PDB file of C-alpha atoms in Angstrom:
ATOM      1  CA  UNK A  28     -70.097-294.931 -82.882  1.00  0.00           C
ATOM      2  CA  UNK A  29     -72.314-292.005 -81.832  1.00  0.00           C
ATOM      3  CA  UNK A  30     -73.917-291.674 -85.286  1.00  0.00           C
ATOM      4  CA  UNK A  31     -74.960-295.343 -85.328  1.00  0.00           C
ATOM      5  CA  UNK A  32     -76.290-295.096 -81.770  1.00  0.00           C
ATOM      6  CA  UNK A  33     -78.319-291.987 -82.691  1.00  0.00           C
ATOM      7  CA  UNK A  34     -79.710-293.845 -85.714  1.00  0.00           C
ATOM      8  CA  UNK A  35     -80.724-296.745 -83.451  1.00  0.00           C
ATOM      9  CA  UNK A  36     -82.562-294.358 -81.122  1.00  0.00           C
ATOM     10  CA  UNK A  37     -84.286-292.672 -84.072  1.00  0.00           C
ATOM     11  CA  UNK A  38     -85.354-296.020 -85.560  1.00  0.00           C
ATOM     12  CA  UNK A  39     -87.087-296.990 -82.326  1.00  0.00           C
ATOM     13  CA  UNK A  40     -88.614-293.539 -81.814  1.00  0.00           C
ATOM     14  CA  UNK A  41     -90.088-293.636 -85.341  1.00  0.00           C
ATOM     15  CA  UNK A  42     -91.455-297.129 -84.742  1.00  0.00           C
ATOM     16  CA  UNK A  43     -93.061-296.162 -81.422  1.00  0.00           C
ATOM     17  CA  UNK A  44     -94.536-292.935 -82.799  1.00  0.00           C
ATOM     18  CA  UNK A  45     -96.217-294.888 -85.611  1.00  0.00           C
ATOM     19  CA  UNK A  46     -98.162-296.987 -83.084  1.00  0.00           C
ATOM     20  CA  UNK A  47    -101.589-296.157 -81.665  1.00  0.00           C
ATOM     21  CA  UNK A  48    -101.213-294.697 -78.161  1.00  0.00           C
ATOM     22  CA  UNK A  49    -102.654-297.765 -76.416  1.00  0.00           C
ATOM     23  CA  UNK A  50    -100.172-300.043 -78.244  1.00  0.00           C
ATOM     24  CA  UNK A  51     -97.091-298.255 -76.908  1.00  0.00           C
ATOM     25  CA  UNK A  52     -95.670-300.653 -74.310  1.00  0.00           C
ATOM     26  CA  UNK A  53     -92.414-302.120 -73.001  1.00  0.00           C
ATOM     27  CA  UNK A  54     -90.454-304.030 -75.628  1.00  0.00           C
ATOM     28  CA  UNK A  55     -86.970-304.808 -76.937  1.00  0.00           C
ATOM     29  CA  UNK A  56     -85.220-305.316 -80.262  1.00  0.00           C
ATOM     30  CA  UNK A  57     -81.850-304.984 -81.893  1.00  0.00           C
ATOM     31  CA  UNK A  58     -80.927-302.241 -84.328  1.00  0.00           C
ATOM     32  CA  UNK A  59     -77.672-302.812 -86.158  1.00  0.00           C
ATOM     33  CA  UNK A  60     -74.977-303.491 -83.568  1.00  0.00           C
ATOM     34  CA  UNK A  61     -77.092-302.265 -80.624  1.00  0.00           C
ATOM     35  CA  UNK A  62     -79.393-304.094 -78.254  1.00  0.00           C
ATOM     36  CA  UNK A  63     -82.307-301.767 -77.538  1.00  0.00           C
ATOM     37  CA  UNK A  64     -85.037-301.992 -74.936  1.00  0.00           C
ATOM     38  CA  UNK A  65     -87.651-299.517 -73.887  1.00  0.00           C
ATOM     39  CA  UNK A  66     -90.262-298.956 -71.229  1.00  0.00           C
ATOM     40  CA  UNK A  67     -93.450-296.918 -71.529  1.00  0.00           C
ATOM     41  CA  UNK A  68     -94.916-295.429 -68.349  1.00  0.00           C
ATOM     42  CA  UNK A  69     -98.271-293.681 -68.257  1.00  0.00           C
ATOM     43  CA  UNK A  70     -97.615-290.124 -67.102  1.00  0.00           C
ATOM     44  CA  UNK A  71    -101.205-288.918 -67.243  1.00  0.00           C
ATOM     45  CA  UNK A  72    -104.314-289.813 -69.204  1.00  0.00           C
ATOM     46  CA  UNK A  73    -102.941-288.279 -72.413  1.00  0.00           C
ATOM     47  CA  UNK A  74     -99.221-289.099 -72.407  1.00  0.00           C
ATOM     48  CA  UNK A  75     -96.597-291.754 -71.732  1.00  0.00           C
ATOM     49  CA  UNK A  76     -92.909-291.329 -70.985  1.00  0.00           C
ATOM     50  CA  UNK A  77     -90.834-293.753 -73.041  1.00  0.00           C
ATOM     51  CA  UNK A  78     -87.313-294.546 -71.881  1.00  0.00           C
ATOM     52  CA  UNK A  79     -85.058-296.154 -74.490  1.00  0.00           C
ATOM     53  CA  UNK A  80     -81.789-297.842 -73.483  1.00  0.00           C
ATOM     54  CA  UNK A  81     -79.137-298.915 -75.986  1.00  0.00           C
ATOM     55  CA  UNK A  82     -76.260-301.273 -75.234  1.00  0.00           C
ATOM     56  CA  UNK A  83     -73.390-301.559 -77.680  1.00  0.00           C
ATOM     57  CA  UNK A  84     -70.000-300.203 -78.671  1.00  0.00           C
ATOM     58  CA  UNK A  85     -69.084-296.751 -77.449  1.00  0.00           C
ATOM     59  CA  UNK A  86     -66.831-294.798 -75.137  1.00  0.00           C
ATOM     60  CA  UNK A  87     -66.953-295.389 -71.414  1.00  0.00           C
ATOM     61  CA  UNK A  88     -67.011-292.262 -69.315  1.00  0.00           C
ATOM     62  CA  UNK A  89     -63.718-293.002 -67.592  1.00  0.00           C
ATOM     63  CA  UNK A  90     -60.829-290.578 -67.480  1.00  0.00           C
ATOM     64  CA  UNK A  91     -59.386-290.918 -70.082  1.00  0.00           C
ATOM     65  CA  UNK A  92     -62.323-292.320 -72.088  1.00  0.00           C
ATOM     66  CA  UNK A  93     -61.824-295.871 -73.327  1.00  0.00           C
ATOM     67  CA  UNK A  94     -63.616-298.030 -75.873  1.00  0.00           C
ATOM     68  CA  UNK A  95     -66.327-300.095 -74.196  1.00  0.00           C
ATOM     69  CA  UNK A  96     -68.113-302.866 -76.138  1.00  0.00           C
ATOM     70  CA  UNK A  97     -71.041-302.658 -73.712  1.00  0.00           C
ATOM     71  CA  UNK A  98     -71.576-298.899 -73.395  1.00  0.00           C
ATOM     72  CA  UNK A  99     -75.095-297.975 -72.238  1.00  0.00           C
ATOM     73  CA  UNK A 100     -76.970-294.838 -73.262  1.00  0.00           C
ATOM     74  CA  UNK A 101     -80.482-293.683 -72.364  1.00  0.00           C
ATOM     75  CA  UNK A 102     -82.982-291.347 -74.029  1.00  0.00           C
ATOM     76  CA  UNK A 103     -86.494-290.306 -72.929  1.00  0.00           C
ATOM     77  CA  UNK A 104     -89.384-288.809 -74.849  1.00  0.00           C
ATOM     78  CA  UNK A 105     -93.150-288.394 -74.500  1.00  0.00           C
ATOM     79  CA  UNK A 106     -95.844-289.999 -76.604  1.00  0.00           C
ATOM     80  CA  UNK A 107     -99.111-288.063 -76.687  1.00  0.00           C
ATOM     81  CA  UNK A 108    -102.581-289.498 -77.202  1.00  0.00           C
ATOM     82  CA  UNK A 109    -103.972-288.161 -80.488  1.00  0.00           C
TER      83      UNK A 109
END
């Protein structure tokens, strides 16, 4: 479900943004029905690019779309040094 997947992304984003900059690193967890892992890559002295990948139920991008218990979705955002 797209709403649950969005909530999983938001849970991890909130968790990462609450960390000190130097503590943001690669990790993994589960949120509800989703397996979630993320990587943090230094993109300059003041920011990191975090890529979050969820694996869990969703629609595959076939034609026509079908239910896929292992659908993968990715989201990226930047964390800035404060």
